């Protein structure tokens, strides 16, 4: 069934998948942090270190993309993931964004 749906409608499906993340503040926070950090580290000399950091950042973004943000369980999962990243700017930003989302729901 997915193949039938996907046939000739890939752009529409991609837009739908992207729209699922529009309300996800934590996912957007990861994207923004990654963009800023990418711009900052490109001017430095440590290419191997930066590639490793970008790989970790991309993995975090990918993981967050698959955690739903429209449910309490999804937000709790995002907070748990942020706590795993304890002490990092990205983890702090995730906590801030998820708490903001919870406050808007309240």
Short mmCIF file of C-alpha atoms in Angstrom, two decimals:
data_model
loop_
_atom_site.label_atom_id
_atom_site.label_comp_id
_atom_site.label_asym_id
_atom_site.label_seq_id
_atom_site.Cartn_x
_atom_site.Cartn_y
_atom_site.Cartn_z
CA UNK A 1 0.00 0.00 0.00
CA UNK A 2 2.83 2.40 0.81
CA UNK A 3 4.36 1.74 -2.60
CA UNK A 4 1.05 2.62 -4.25
CA UNK A 5 0.79 5.78 -2.17
CA UNK A 6 4.38 6.74 -2.82
CA UNK A 7 4.22 6.18 -6.56
CA UNK A 8 4.35 9.64 -8.14
CA UNK A 9 3.65 11.49 -4.88
CA UNK A 10 7.10 11.57 -3.24
CA UNK A 11 7.22 15.37 -3.01
CA UNK A 12 3.82 15.45 -1.32
CA UNK A 13 4.93 12.75 1.13
CA UNK A 14 8.16 14.63 1.92
CA UNK A 15 6.20 17.81 2.63
CA UNK A 16 3.87 15.88 4.91
CA UNK A 17 6.79 14.36 6.81
CA UNK A 18 8.42 17.77 7.19
CA UNK A 19 5.16 19.29 8.44
CA UNK A 20 5.02 16.71 11.23
CA UNK A 21 8.02 18.41 12.81
CA UNK A 22 6.79 21.99 12.50
CA UNK A 23 5.24 21.95 15.97
CA UNK A 24 8.16 20.07 17.52
CA UNK A 25 10.19 22.72 19.32
CA UNK A 26 12.87 20.27 20.45
CA UNK A 27 13.46 19.06 16.91
CA UNK A 28 13.72 22.66 15.68
CA UNK A 29 16.10 23.47 18.53
CA UNK A 30 18.43 20.68 17.44
CA UNK A 31 18.35 21.88 13.84
CA UNK A 32 19.12 25.48 14.85
CA UNK A 33 21.94 24.45 17.22
CA UNK A 34 23.41 22.23 14.53
CA UNK A 35 23.28 25.00 11.94
CA UNK A 36 24.92 27.53 14.27
CA UNK A 37 27.61 25.10 15.38
CA UNK A 38 28.30 24.04 11.81
CA UNK A 39 28.86 27.66 10.82
CA UNK A 40 31.11 28.29 13.83
CA UNK A 41 33.31 25.23 13.47
CA UNK A 42 33.90 25.61 9.76
CA UNK A 43 36.33 28.43 10.54
CA UNK A 44 38.45 26.24 12.86
CA UNK A 45 41.29 23.87 11.94
CA UNK A 46 40.23 20.59 13.64
CA UNK A 47 38.52 18.92 10.69
CA UNK A 48 38.41 15.38 12.19
CA UNK A 49 37.00 16.61 15.50
CA UNK A 50 34.38 18.66 13.71
CA UNK A 51 33.33 15.77 11.52
CA UNK A 52 32.86 13.61 14.62
CA UNK A 53 30.85 16.37 16.30
CA UNK A 54 28.67 16.83 13.24
CA UNK A 55 28.05 13.08 13.06
CA UNK A 56 26.89 13.08 16.71
CA UNK A 57 24.75 16.14 16.08
CA UNK A 58 23.18 14.55 13.01
CA UNK A 59 22.46 11.39 15.01
CA UNK A 60 20.75 13.48 17.71
CA UNK A 61 18.65 15.25 15.10
CA UNK A 62 17.70 11.93 13.49
CA UNK A 63 16.79 10.37 16.84
CA UNK A 64 14.63 13.34 17.83
CA UNK A 65 12.86 13.29 14.49
CA UNK A 66 11.37 9.91 15.32
CA UNK A 67 10.18 10.81 18.83
CA UNK A 68 6.63 12.23 18.66
CA UNK A 69 6.16 15.62 20.30
CA UNK A 70 2.39 15.73 20.31
CA UNK A 71 2.00 13.39 23.26
CA UNK A 72 3.08 13.50 26.87
CA UNK A 73 5.07 10.29 26.37
CA UNK A 74 6.88 11.83 23.42
CA UNK A 75 7.82 14.94 25.36
CA UNK A 76 8.97 12.79 28.28
CA UNK A 77 11.15 10.80 25.87
CA UNK A 78 12.67 14.02 24.56
CA UNK A 79 13.42 15.17 28.12
CA UNK A 80 15.02 11.81 28.92
CA UNK A 81 17.18 12.15 25.81
CA UNK A 82 18.16 15.70 26.82
CA UNK A 83 19.20 14.42 30.25
CA UNK A 84 21.42 11.83 28.55
CA UNK A 85 23.15 14.79 26.93
CA UNK A 86 23.70 16.31 30.38
CA UNK A 87 25.88 19.39 30.45
CA UNK A 88 25.81 20.11 26.73
CA UNK A 89 24.37 23.25 25.18
CA UNK A 90 22.15 21.09 23.02
CA UNK A 91 20.79 19.15 26.01
CA UNK A 92 20.07 22.40 27.84
CA UNK A 93 18.32 23.82 24.78
CA UNK A 94 16.20 20.67 24.44
CA UNK A 95 15.06 20.91 28.06
CA UNK A 96 14.21 24.59 27.58
CA UNK A 97 12.21 23.93 24.40
CA UNK A 98 10.30 20.92 25.75
CA UNK A 99 9.41 22.76 28.96
CA UNK A 100 8.21 25.69 26.86
CA UNK A 101 6.05 23.34 24.83
CA UNK A 102 4.57 21.86 28.03
CA UNK A 103 3.81 25.35 29.34
CA UNK A 104 1.99 26.22 26.12
CA UNK A 105 -0.12 23.09 26.50
CA UNK A 106 -1.03 23.93 30.11
#
